[in-house]
Amino acid sequence: MNLLLFAAHERTPQNTLILPVQDRRATHITQVLQLQLGDTLEVGQINAGIGQAKILAINSQHLILDLLSLNQAAPPALPVTLILALPRPRMLARSLEHMVTLGVKHLVLLHTARVQKSYWQSPELKEEKIAQHIQLGLEQAKDTVWPHITYAPLFKPFVEDVLPEIIQGKKALFAHPHSQQACPRGLQEACVLVIGPEGGLVPYEVDLLTQAGLEGVHLGPRILRVETAVTALLARLF
Amino acid sequence: MNLLLFAAHERTPQNTLILPVQDRRATHITQVLQLQLGDTLEVGQINAGIGQAKILAINSQHLILDLLSLNQAAPPALPVTLILALPRPRMLARSLEHMVTLGVKHLVLLHTARVQKSYWQSPELKEEKIAQHIQLGLEQAKDTVWPHITYAPLFKPFVEDVLPEIIQGKKALFAHPHSQQACPRGLQEACVLVIGPEGGLVPYEVDLLTQAGLEGVHLGPRILRVETAVTALLARLF
């Protein structure tokens, strides 16, 4: 936790933050960072500024922080809309943290032929689980800007009806091992990137994405796990 | 498992591979891939070629594969020596798989001030545990070339006495958030890359690496977890 992240509604009218001692953030402050009364730490308000807070009180029930200036901006976001075939639950959790840490703010989780239908019923997709991973990723990167996640459980309608609007005026790519073109480096423009599932996109899906105006790009002959591919593609593109 | 990887000593004089049915690779073939008698699959011999094998027999005790041609080469390795501050055990396991999948063949695990001494006693460092992660990484990438891992439990002697020889004639970098220089992209030359621990390198370590002739490079303002940083740095450099 490089930044203590809190929500606007947690801020009191006295401009303090009162955390129950069992709160994960409170135990991190007292047990991992071992901070004491009067110490300061970096804090950020979700979708707002970053600054310092000072420990005003620690008692058996609460840890109270005085919020000082919160006038620093969050680090720049990646200019990308990432469209990811829904990974299996454990992979989703880790991939989410990588993506959020790297600065992805627009994510679409997509159904494709090789996504198991059961993944859509996973408890990892519950709002509170997704929110946990987002919070951890933002805390890691010292970021406060909450990403938008949407769901596209039907491939064809998404690609034919929704995707054309999303890619309007942007570089539009899909990662696919057998593409002609190597993934570009150091893009200076906004980009839409589709990443397939373990096992890849099927030919019909590749055709549909190509018809929709996306270009296939590869990362070389090695087949990467989804969570490795997500980080590798983002690091190479931006 | 994109490639069934086996060791030279597992190959019989009849050019077959006899796997006990409990072997992880055998259960993958029968249960995940659901292959049958006569089906073929991709196989590779450690530190040798890649090719096809055909299922000759499946009985209650063994799965027998006929090794056909093994004349394809492994994918190219990354021209990098990666020197990584020993991560905490779970992070080490995942980072190893990322690195091996991406094609790292020379890895040094290094002690630094912010590496907890207890990490060196972790069961994750046992040879068989390390070998498991390497095997999974190679199978994922369809690679057969076993990487070399060495250990440097003393920072100063390593940096002063060993590192100068390793970096001879190569680009030599260390990743550090507050460096002046952004990490280069698409290197066409051999490279030595030092990656610090969670919490970073301490100033004394930065000084020693700089004196040894390495340049600090950063990946922007975001603080990445070690496993994200490893993949991101390798994907950007090569």
CSV table of C-alpha atoms in Angstrom, one decimal:
chain,number,residue,atom,x,y,z
A,1,MET,CA,0.0,0.0,0.0
A,2,ASN,CA,1.9,3.0,-1.3
A,3,LEU,CA,-1.0,5.3,-0.9
A,4,LEU,CA,-4.0,5.2,1.5
A,5,LEU,CA,-7.0,5.4,-0.7
A,6,PHE,CA,-10.4,6.6,0.7
A,7,ALA,CA,-13.8,7.5,-0.6
A,8,ALA,CA,-15.4,11.0,-0.4
A,9,HIS,CA,-18.1,9.7,2.0
A,10,GLU,CA,-15.4,8.6,4.5
A,11,ARG,CA,-14.2,12.1,5.0
A,12,THR,CA,-15.7,13.8,8.0
A,13,PRO,CA,-16.9,17.5,8.1
A,14,GLN,CA,-13.8,18.1,10.3
A,15,ASN,CA,-11.7,16.9,7.4
A,16,THR,CA,-10.6,13.8,9.1
A,17,LEU,CA,-10.7,10.1,8.3
A,18,ILE,CA,-11.8,7.8,11.1
A,19,LEU,CA,-10.8,4.2,10.4
A,20,PRO,CA,-12.0,1.3,12.6
A,21,VAL,CA,-8.8,-0.5,13.9
A,22,GLN,CA,-9.8,-3.7,12.0
A,23,ASP,CA,-9.9,-1.8,8.7
A,24,ARG,CA,-7.2,-3.2,6.4
A,25,ARG,CA,-5.8,0.2,5.9
A,26,ALA,CA,-5.6,0.9,9.6
A,27,THR,CA,-3.8,-2.4,10.3
A,28,HIS,CA,-1.4,-1.7,7.5
A,29,ILE,CA,-0.5,1.7,9.1
A,30,THR,CA,0.0,0.3,12.6
A,31,GLN,CA,1.4,-3.1,11.8
A,32,VAL,CA,3.2,-3.0,8.5
A,33,LEU,CA,4.3,0.7,8.4
A,34,GLN,CA,4.4,0.8,12.2
A,35,LEU,CA,3.5,4.5,12.2
A,36,GLN,CA,2.8,6.4,15.4
A,37,LEU,CA,0.9,9.4,16.6
A,38,GLY,CA,2.0,12.5,14.7
A,39,ASP,CA,3.5,10.6,11.8
A,40,THR,CA,2.3,11.5,8.3
A,41,LEU,CA,1.6,9.3,5.3
A,42,GLU,CA,0.5,9.7,1.7
A,43,VAL,CA,-3.3,9.5,1.1
A,44,GLY,CA,-5.6,10.0,-1.9
A,45,GLN,CA,-9.3,10.5,-2.3
A,46,ILE,CA,-11.0,8.3,-4.9
A,47,ASN,CA,-11.4,10.4,-8.1
A,48,ALA,CA,-9.8,13.4,-6.4
A,49,GLY,CA,-6.4,14.6,-5.2
A,50,ILE,CA,-3.4,13.1,-3.5
A,51,GLY,CA,-1.7,14.6,-0.4
A,52,GLN,CA,-0.6,14.0,3.2
A,53,ALA,CA,-2.5,12.9,6.3
A,54,LYS,CA,-1.3,13.1,9.9
A,55,ILE,CA,-2.1,10.5,12.6
A,56,LEU,CA,-4.2,12.4,15.1
A,57,ALA,CA,-5.2,9.6,17.4
A,58,ILE,CA,-4.9,5.8,17.8
A,59,ASN,CA,-7.1,4.1,20.4
A,60,SER,CA,-8.5,0.7,20.9
A,61,GLN,CA,-11.4,1.3,18.4
A,62,HIS,CA,-10.2,3.8,15.8
A,63,LEU,CA,-7.3,5.4,14.0
A,64,ILE,CA,-8.0,9.0,13.2
A,65,LEU,CA,-6.2,10.8,10.4
A,66,ASP,CA,-6.1,14.6,9.8
A,67,LEU,CA,-6.3,15.2,6.1
A,68,LEU,CA,-3.8,17.9,5.1
A,69,SER,CA,-3.6,19.3,1.6
A,70,LEU,CA,-4.9,17.0,-1.1
A,71,ASN,CA,-3.7,19.0,-4.1
A,72,GLN,CA,-1.5,16.7,-6.1
A,73,ALA,CA,-2.9,15.1,-9.3
A,74,ALA,CA,-3.0,11.4,-10.0
A,75,PRO,CA,-0.4,10.0,-12.4
A,76,PRO,CA,-1.4,10.1,-16.1
A,77,ALA,CA,-3.7,7.3,-17.3
A,78,LEU,CA,-2.9,5.2,-20.3
A,79,PRO,CA,-4.8,6.3,-23.4
A,80,VAL,CA,-6.2,2.9,-23.9
A,81,THR,CA,-9.5,1.0,-24.0
A,82,LEU,CA,-8.6,-2.5,-23.1
A,83,ILE,CA,-11.0,-5.2,-24.3
A,84,LEU,CA,-10.1,-8.5,-22.6
A,85,ALA,CA,-11.6,-11.9,-23.1
A,86,LEU,CA,-12.9,-12.8,-19.6
A,87,PRO,CA,-10.0,-14.8,-18.0
A,88,ARG,CA,-10.5,-17.6,-15.6
A,89,PRO,CA,-11.2,-16.2,-12.1
A,90,ARG,CA,-7.7,-16.3,-10.5
A,91,MET,CA,-6.2,-14.9,-13.7
A,92,LEU,CA,-8.8,-12.2,-13.8
A,93,ALA,CA,-7.9,-11.1,-10.2
A,94,ARG,CA,-4.2,-10.8,-11.0
A,95,SER,CA,-4.7,-9.3,-14.5
A,96,LEU,CA,-7.0,-6.6,-13.0
A,97,GLU,CA,-4.3,-5.5,-10.5
A,98,HIS,CA,-1.6,-5.4,-13.3
A,99,MET,CA,-3.9,-3.3,-15.5
A,100,VAL,CA,-5.0,-0.9,-12.8
A,101,THR,CA,-1.4,-0.4,-11.6
A,102,LEU,CA,-0.3,0.3,-15.2
A,103,GLY,CA,-3.0,3.0,-15.5
A,104,VAL,CA,-5.8,1.4,-17.6
A,105,LYS,CA,-9.1,3.4,-17.1
A,106,HIS,CA,-11.4,1.7,-19.6
A,107,LEU,CA,-11.8,-2.0,-19.5
A,108,VAL,CA,-14.3,-4.2,-21.3
A,109,LEU,CA,-14.6,-7.8,-20.3
A,110,LEU,CA,-15.7,-9.8,-23.3
A,111,HIS,CA,-17.1,-13.2,-24.0
A,112,THR,CA,-15.4,-15.2,-26.8
A,113,ALA,CA,-15.7,-18.8,-28.0
A,114,ARG,CA,-12.9,-20.0,-25.8
A,115,VAL,CA,-14.1,-18.3,-22.6
A,116,GLN,CA,-15.8,-20.9,-20.4
A,117,LYS,CA,-19.4,-19.9,-19.8
A,118,SER,CA,-18.9,-20.7,-16.1
A,119,TYR,CA,-16.5,-17.8,-15.7
A,120,TRP,CA,-19.4,-15.4,-16.0
A,121,GLN,CA,-20.9,-16.9,-12.8
A,122,SER,CA,-17.6,-16.6,-10.8
A,123,PRO,CA,-17.7,-14.8,-7.4
A,124,GLU,CA,-14.6,-13.0,-8.7
A,125,LEU,CA,-17.0,-10.9,-10.9
A,126,LYS,CA,-19.0,-9.7,-7.9
A,127,GLU,CA,-18.8,-5.9,-7.6
A,128,GLU,CA,-17.1,-6.0,-4.2
A,129,LYS,CA,-14.4,-8.4,-5.4
A,130,ILE,CA,-13.7,-6.3,-8.5
A,131,ALA,CA,-13.5,-3.2,-6.3
A,132,GLN,CA,-11.0,-4.9,-4.0
A,133,HIS,CA,-8.6,-5.6,-6.8
A,134,ILE,CA,-9.1,-2.1,-8.2
A,135,GLN,CA,-8.3,-0.6,-4.8
A,136,LEU,CA,-5.1,-2.7,-4.4
A,137,GLY,CA,-4.0,-1.7,-7.9
A,138,LEU,CA,-4.6,2.0,-7.3
A,139,GLU,CA,-2.9,1.9,-3.9
A,140,GLN,CA,0.1,0.2,-5.5
A,141,ALA,CA,0.4,2.8,-8.3
A,142,LYS,CA,-0.4,5.8,-6.0
A,143,ASP,CA,-3.4,6.5,-8.3
A,144,THR,CA,-6.9,7.7,-7.3
A,145,VAL,CA,-8.8,7.5,-10.6
A,146,TRP,CA,-11.3,4.6,-10.4
A,147,PRO,CA,-11.4,2.7,-13.7
A,148,HIS,CA,-14.6,2.0,-15.7
A,149,ILE,CA,-15.4,-1.6,-16.3
A,150,THR,CA,-18.1,-2.8,-18.6
A,151,TYR,CA,-19.2,-6.3,-19.6
A,152,ALA,CA,-19.9,-7.7,-23.1
A,153,PRO,CA,-21.3,-11.2,-22.7
A,154,LEU,CA,-22.2,-11.4,-26.4
A,155,PHE,CA,-19.3,-11.3,-28.9
A,156,LYS,CA,-21.0,-10.6,-32.2
A,157,PRO,CA,-23.3,-7.8,-31.2
A,158,PHE,CA,-20.5,-6.1,-29.3
A,159,VAL,CA,-18.0,-6.3,-32.2
A,160,GLU,CA,-20.6,-5.3,-34.8
A,161,ASP,CA,-22.6,-2.7,-32.9
A,162,VAL,CA,-20.5,-1.3,-30.1
A,163,LEU,CA,-16.9,-1.6,-31.1
A,164,PRO,CA,-17.1,0.6,-34.2
A,165,GLU,CA,-18.0,3.5,-32.0
A,166,ILE,CA,-15.3,2.8,-29.5
A,167,ILE,CA,-12.5,2.7,-32.1
A,168,GLN,CA,-13.6,5.9,-33.9
A,169,GLY,CA,-10.5,8.0,-34.4
A,170,LYS,CA,-8.2,5.6,-32.5
A,171,LYS,CA,-5.6,3.1,-33.3
A,172,ALA,CA,-7.4,-0.3,-33.1
A,173,LEU,CA,-5.5,-3.5,-32.5
A,174,PHE,CA,-6.1,-7.1,-31.4
A,175,ALA,CA,-3.3,-9.2,-30.1
A,176,HIS,CA,-3.1,-12.5,-32.0
A,177,PRO,CA,-0.1,-14.9,-32.2
A,178,HIS,CA,-0.3,-15.5,-35.9
A,179,SER,CA,-0.6,-11.9,-37.0
A,180,GLN,CA,1.6,-10.5,-39.8
A,181,GLN,CA,2.5,-7.3,-37.9
A,182,ALA,CA,4.6,-7.0,-34.7
A,183,CYS,CA,3.0,-5.0,-31.9
A,184,PRO,CA,4.0,-1.3,-32.3
A,185,ARG,CA,6.1,0.4,-29.7
A,186,GLY,CA,5.7,3.7,-27.9
A,187,LEU,CA,2.4,4.8,-29.4
A,188,GLN,CA,1.7,8.5,-29.0
A,189,GLU,CA,-2.1,8.2,-29.7
A,190,ALA,CA,-5.2,6.7,-28.2
A,191,CYS,CA,-5.6,3.0,-28.7
A,192,VAL,CA,-8.2,0.2,-28.4
A,193,LEU,CA,-6.6,-3.2,-27.7
A,194,VAL,CA,-8.4,-6.5,-27.8
A,195,ILE,CA,-6.7,-9.4,-26.0
A,196,GLY,CA,-8.1,-12.9,-26.5
A,197,PRO,CA,-8.5,-15.7,-24.0
A,198,GLU,CA,-6.1,-18.6,-23.1
A,199,GLY,CA,-6.2,-20.7,-26.3
A,200,GLY,CA,-6.7,-17.6,-28.4
A,201,LEU,CA,-9.4,-16.1,-30.6
A,202,VAL,CA,-11.0,-18.5,-33.1
A,203,PRO,CA,-10.8,-17.7,-36.9
A,204,TYR,CA,-14.4,-16.4,-37.0
A,205,GLU,CA,-13.6,-13.9,-34.3
A,206,VAL,CA,-10.4,-12.8,-36.0
A,207,ASP,CA,-12.4,-12.2,-39.2
A,208,LEU,CA,-15.1,-10.3,-37.4
A,209,LEU,CA,-12.5,-8.0,-35.6
A,210,THR,CA,-10.7,-7.5,-38.9
A,211,GLN,CA,-14.0,-6.5,-40.6
A,212,ALA,CA,-14.7,-4.1,-37.8
A,213,GLY,CA,-11.4,-2.3,-38.7
A,214,LEU,CA,-9.0,-3.7,-36.1
A,215,GLU,CA,-5.4,-4.9,-37.0
A,216,GLY,CA,-3.9,-8.0,-35.6
A,217,VAL,CA,-0.5,-7.7,-33.9
A,218,HIS,CA,1.8,-10.3,-32.3
A,219,LEU,CA,4.5,-10.3,-29.6
A,220,GLY,CA,6.7,-12.9,-31.2
A,221,PRO,CA,6.6,-16.7,-31.2
A,222,ARG,CA,6.2,-17.2,-27.5
A,223,ILE,CA,2.7,-18.0,-26.2
A,224,LEU,CA,2.2,-15.9,-23.1
A,225,ARG,CA,-0.3,-16.4,-20.3
A,226,VAL,CA,-3.0,-13.7,-20.3
A,227,GLU,CA,-1.7,-11.9,-17.3
A,228,THR,CA,1.8,-11.8,-18.8
A,229,ALA,CA,0.5,-10.7,-22.2
A,230,VAL,CA,-1.6,-7.9,-20.7
A,231,THR,CA,1.4,-6.3,-19.0
A,232,ALA,CA,3.7,-7.0,-21.9
A,233,LEU,CA,1.4,-5.5,-24.5
A,234,LEU,CA,0.7,-2.3,-22.4
A,235,ALA,CA,4.4,-1.8,-21.6
A,236,ARG,CA,5.3,-2.1,-25.3
A,237,LEU,CA,2.5,0.0,-26.7
A,238,PHE,CA,3.0,3.0,-24.3
B,1,MET,CA,0.7,-26.8,-21.1
B,2,ASN,CA,1.4,-25.8,-24.8
B,3,LEU,CA,4.3,-28.2,-25.1
B,4,LEU,CA,5.0,-31.5,-23.2
B,5,LEU,CA,8.5,-31.0,-21.9
B,6,PHE,CA,10.7,-34.1,-21.0
B,7,ALA,CA,14.2,-34.7,-20.0
B,8,ALA,CA,16.8,-36.7,-22.1
B,9,HIS,CA,16.9,-39.5,-19.4
B,10,GLU,CA,13.1,-40.0,-19.8
B,11,ARG,CA,13.5,-41.1,-23.4
B,12,THR,CA,13.7,-44.8,-23.9
B,13,PRO,CA,16.1,-46.6,-26.3
B,14,GLN,CA,12.9,-47.3,-28.4
B,15,ASN,CA,12.4,-43.6,-28.7
B,16,THR,CA,9.3,-43.5,-26.6
B,17,LEU,CA,8.3,-41.7,-23.4
B,18,ILE,CA,6.6,-43.7,-20.8
B,19,LEU,CA,4.7,-41.6,-18.3
B,20,PRO,CA,3.0,-42.9,-15.1
B,21,VAL,CA,-0.7,-42.1,-15.3
B,22,GLN,CA,-0.3,-39.9,-12.2
B,23,ASP,CA,2.3,-37.8,-13.9
B,24,ARG,CA,1.1,-34.2,-14.2
B,25,ARG,CA,1.8,-34.3,-17.9
B,26,ALA,CA,-0.1,-37.5,-18.4
B,27,THR,CA,-3.2,-36.3,-16.6
B,28,HIS,CA,-3.1,-33.1,-18.6
B,29,ILE,CA,-3.1,-35.1,-21.9
B,30,THR,CA,-5.9,-37.4,-20.8
B,31,GLN,CA,-8.1,-35.0,-18.8
B,32,VAL,CA,-7.5,-31.5,-20.0
B,33,LEU,CA,-6.6,-32.1,-23.7
B,34,GLN,CA,-8.7,-35.3,-23.7
B,35,LEU,CA,-6.4,-36.9,-26.3
B,36,GLN,CA,-6.9,-40.5,-27.4
B,37,LEU,CA,-4.8,-43.3,-28.8
B,38,GLY,CA,-3.2,-42.3,-32.1
B,39,ASP,CA,-3.6,-38.6,-31.4
B,40,THR,CA,-0.4,-36.4,-31.7
B,41,LEU,CA,0.8,-33.5,-29.6
B,42,GLU,CA,3.7,-31.1,-29.4
B,43,VAL,CA,6.6,-32.2,-27.3
B,44,GLY,CA,10.1,-30.9,-26.6
B,45,GLN,CA,13.2,-32.3,-25.0
B,46,ILE,CA,14.9,-30.1,-22.4
B,47,ASN,CA,17.8,-28.3,-24.0
B,48,ALA,CA,17.1,-30.0,-27.3
B,49,GLY,CA,14.5,-30.0,-30.1
B,50,ILE,CA,10.8,-29.6,-30.5
B,51,GLY,CA,8.5,-31.9,-32.5
B,52,GLN,CA,5.5,-34.2,-32.4
B,53,ALA,CA,4.7,-37.3,-30.4
B,54,LYS,CA,1.9,-39.9,-31.0
B,55,ILE,CA,0.0,-41.6,-28.3
B,56,LEU,CA,1.0,-45.3,-28.6
B,57,ALA,CA,-0.8,-46.7,-25.6
B,58,ILE,CA,-2.9,-45.7,-22.6
B,59,ASN,CA,-3.4,-48.3,-19.9
B,60,SER,CA,-4.2,-48.2,-16.2
B,61,GLN,CA,-0.6,-47.6,-15.3
B,62,HIS,CA,1.1,-45.7,-18.1
B,63,LEU,CA,0.7,-43.4,-21.0
B,64,ILE,CA,3.2,-44.2,-23.8
B,65,LEU,CA,4.2,-41.7,-26.4
B,66,ASP,CA,6.1,-42.4,-29.6
B,67,LEU,CA,8.6,-39.6,-30.2
B,68,LEU,CA,8.5,-38.6,-33.9
B,69,SER,CA,10.8,-35.9,-35.3
B,70,LEU,CA,12.2,-33.5,-32.8
B,71,ASN,CA,13.9,-31.2,-35.2
B,72,GLN,CA,12.4,-27.7,-34.6
B,73,ALA,CA,14.4,-25.2,-32.7
B,74,ALA,CA,13.3,-23.5,-29.5
B,75,PRO,CA,12.1,-19.8,-29.9
B,76,PRO,CA,14.9,-17.2,-29.6
B,77,ALA,CA,16.0,-16.3,-26.1
B,78,LEU,CA,16.1,-12.7,-24.8
B,79,PRO,CA,19.6,-11.4,-24.9
B,80,VAL,CA,19.4,-10.4,-21.2
B,81,THR,CA,21.0,-11.1,-17.9
B,82,LEU,CA,18.4,-10.3,-15.4
B,83,ILE,CA,19.6,-9.5,-11.9
B,84,LEU,CA,16.6,-9.5,-9.5
B,85,ALA,CA,16.5,-8.6,-5.9
B,86,LEU,CA,15.1,-11.8,-4.3
B,87,PRO,CA,11.3,-11.2,-4.1
B,88,ARG,CA,9.1,-12.6,-1.4
B,89,PRO,CA,8.3,-16.2,-2.0
B,90,ARG,CA,4.9,-16.0,-3.7
B,91,MET,CA,6.1,-13.1,-5.9
B,92,LEU,CA,9.2,-15.1,-6.8
B,93,ALA,CA,7.1,-18.0,-8.0
B,94,ARG,CA,5.0,-15.9,-10.3
B,95,SER,CA,7.9,-13.7,-11.4
B,96,LEU,CA,9.9,-16.8,-12.4
B,97,GLU,CA,7.1,-18.0,-14.6
B,98,HIS,CA,6.8,-14.6,-16.3
B,99,MET,CA,10.5,-14.4,-16.9
B,100,VAL,CA,10.9,-17.9,-18.2
B,101,THR,CA,7.9,-17.5,-20.5
B,102,LEU,CA,9.3,-14.3,-21.9
B,103,GLY,CA,12.7,-16.0,-22.7
B,104,VAL,CA,15.1,-15.0,-19.9
B,105,LYS,CA,18.0,-17.5,-19.8
B,106,HIS,CA,20.3,-15.9,-17.3
B,107,LEU,CA,18.9,-14.9,-13.9
B,108,VAL,CA,20.8,-13.8,-10.8
B,109,LEU,CA,18.8,-13.6,-7.5
B,110,LEU,CA,20.4,-10.9,-5.5
B,111,HIS,CA,20.3,-9.8,-1.8
B,112,THR,CA,19.7,-6.1,-1.2
B,113,ALA,CA,19.1,-4.0,1.9
B,114,ARG,CA,15.3,-4.2,1.5
B,115,VAL,CA,15.2,-8.0,0.9
B,116,GLN,CA,14.1,-9.7,4.1
B,117,LYS,CA,16.7,-12.2,5.2
B,118,SER,CA,14.0,-14.8,5.8
B,119,TYR,CA,13.3,-15.0,2.1
B,120,TRP,CA,16.6,-16.8,1.6
B,121,GLN,CA,15.3,-19.6,3.8
B,122,SER,CA,12.0,-20.0,1.9
B,123,PRO,CA,11.0,-23.4,0.6
B,124,GLU,CA,10.3,-21.6,-2.7
B,125,LEU,CA,14.1,-21.5,-3.2
B,126,LYS,CA,14.5,-25.3,-3.1
B,127,GLU,CA,15.8,-26.6,-6.3
B,128,GLU,CA,12.7,-28.7,-7.0
B,129,LYS,CA,10.4,-25.8,-6.5
B,130,ILE,CA,12.4,-23.5,-8.8
B,131,ALA,CA,12.5,-26.3,-11.4
B,132,GLN,CA,8.7,-26.6,-11.2
B,133,HIS,CA,8.2,-23.0,-12.1
B,134,ILE,CA,10.8,-23.1,-14.8
B,135,GLN,CA,9.1,-26.2,-16.3
B,136,LEU,CA,5.7,-24.4,-16.3
B,137,GLY,CA,7.2,-21.3,-17.9
B,138,LEU,CA,8.9,-23.3,-20.6
B,139,GLU,CA,5.8,-25.4,-21.4
B,140,GLN,CA,3.7,-22.2,-21.6
B,141,ALA,CA,6.2,-20.6,-24.1
B,142,LYS,CA,6.9,-23.8,-26.1
B,143,ASP,CA,10.5,-23.4,-25.2
B,144,THR,CA,13.0,-26.2,-24.2
B,145,VAL,CA,16.1,-24.2,-23.2
B,146,TRP,CA,16.5,-24.4,-19.4
B,147,PRO,CA,17.6,-21.1,-17.8
B,148,HIS,CA,20.6,-20.7,-15.6
B,149,ILE,CA,19.9,-19.3,-12.2
B,150,THR,CA,22.6,-18.2,-9.8
B,151,TYR,CA,22.4,-16.6,-6.3
B,152,ALA,CA,24.2,-13.6,-5.0
B,153,PRO,CA,23.5,-13.4,-1.3
B,154,LEU,CA,26.0,-10.6,-0.7
B,155,PHE,CA,25.3,-7.3,-2.5
B,156,LYS,CA,28.6,-5.5,-2.3
B,157,PRO,CA,31.0,-8.3,-3.4
B,158,PHE,CA,28.6,-9.2,-6.2
B,159,VAL,CA,28.4,-5.6,-7.5
B,160,GLU,CA,32.1,-4.9,-7.1
B,161,ASP,CA,33.7,-8.2,-8.1
B,162,VAL,CA,31.2,-10.1,-10.3
B,163,LEU,CA,29.0,-7.5,-12.0
B,164,PRO,CA,31.9,-5.7,-13.9
B,165,GLU,CA,32.6,-8.9,-15.7
B,166,ILE,CA,28.9,-9.7,-16.5
B,167,ILE,CA,28.3,-6.2,-18.0
B,168,GLN,CA,31.5,-6.3,-20.2
B,169,GLY,CA,30.4,-5.2,-23.7
B,170,LYS,CA,26.7,-5.0,-22.8
B,171,LYS,CA,24.2,-2.3,-22.1
B,172,ALA,CA,23.9,-2.2,-18.3
B,173,LEU,CA,20.8,-0.8,-16.6
B,174,PHE,CA,19.1,-0.8,-13.3
B,175,ALA,CA,15.4,0.0,-12.9
B,176,HIS,CA,14.9,2.7,-10.4
B,177,PRO,CA,11.8,5.0,-10.1
B,178,HIS,CA,13.7,8.3,-9.6
B,179,SER,CA,16.1,7.9,-12.5
B,180,GLN,CA,16.6,10.7,-15.0
B,181,GLN,CA,16.4,8.4,-18.0
B,182,ALA,CA,13.3,6.6,-19.3
B,183,CYS,CA,13.7,2.9,-20.0
B,184,PRO,CA,14.8,2.5,-23.6
B,185,ARG,CA,12.6,0.6,-26.1
B,186,GLY,CA,13.4,-2.1,-28.6
B,187,LEU,CA,17.1,-2.7,-27.8
B,188,GLN,CA,19.0,-4.5,-30.5
B,189,GLU,CA,21.9,-5.4,-28.2
B,190,ALA,CA,22.7,-7.6,-25.2
B,191,CYS,CA,21.7,-6.1,-21.9
B,192,VAL,CA,22.1,-6.6,-18.2
B,193,LEU,CA,19.2,-5.4,-16.1
B,194,VAL,CA,19.0,-5.0,-12.3
B,195,ILE,CA,15.6,-4.9,-10.7
B,196,GLY,CA,15.3,-3.9,-7.1
B,197,PRO,CA,13.0,-5.2,-4.4
B,198,GLU,CA,9.6,-4.0,-3.2
B,199,GLY,CA,10.5,-0.7,-1.5
B,200,GLY,CA,13.3,-0.1,-4.0
B,201,LEU,CA,17.1,0.1,-3.9
B,202,VAL,CA,18.6,2.2,-1.1
B,203,PRO,CA,20.8,5.2,-2.1
B,204,TYR,CA,24.0,3.3,-1.2
B,205,GLU,CA,23.0,0.6,-3.6
B,206,VAL,CA,22.2,3.0,-6.4
B,207,ASP,CA,25.6,4.6,-5.9
B,208,LEU,CA,27.4,1.3,-6.0
B,209,LEU,CA,25.6,0.2,-9.2
B,210,THR,CA,26.3,3.6,-10.8
B,211,GLN,CA,30.0,3.3,-9.9
B,212,ALA,CA,30.0,-0.1,-11.4
B,213,GLY,CA,28.9,1.5,-14.7
B,214,LEU,CA,25.2,0.8,-14.8
B,215,GLU,CA,22.6,3.5,-15.8
B,216,GLY,CA,19.4,4.0,-13.9
B,217,VAL,CA,16.2,3.9,-15.9
B,218,HIS,CA,12.5,4.5,-14.9
B,219,LEU,CA,9.1,3.4,-16.3
B,220,GLY,CA,7.2,6.5,-15.3
B,221,PRO,CA,5.7,7.7,-12.1
B,222,ARG,CA,3.7,4.6,-11.2
B,223,ILE,CA,5.2,2.2,-8.7
B,224,LEU,CA,4.8,-1.3,-10.0
B,225,ARG,CA,4.8,-4.6,-8.1
B,226,VAL,CA,8.0,-6.6,-8.8
B,227,GLU,CA,6.1,-9.1,-11.0
B,228,THR,CA,4.5,-6.4,-13.1
B,229,ALA,CA,7.8,-4.5,-13.4
B,230,VAL,CA,9.7,-7.6,-14.6
B,231,THR,CA,7.3,-8.2,-17.4
B,232,ALA,CA,6.9,-4.5,-18.3
B,233,LEU,CA,10.7,-3.9,-18.4
B,234,LEU,CA,11.4,-6.9,-20.5
B,235,ALA,CA,8.5,-6.1,-22.9
B,236,ARG,CA,9.7,-2.6,-23.3
B,237,LEU,CA,13.4,-3.4,-23.7
B,238,PHE,CA,13.1,-6.1,-26.3
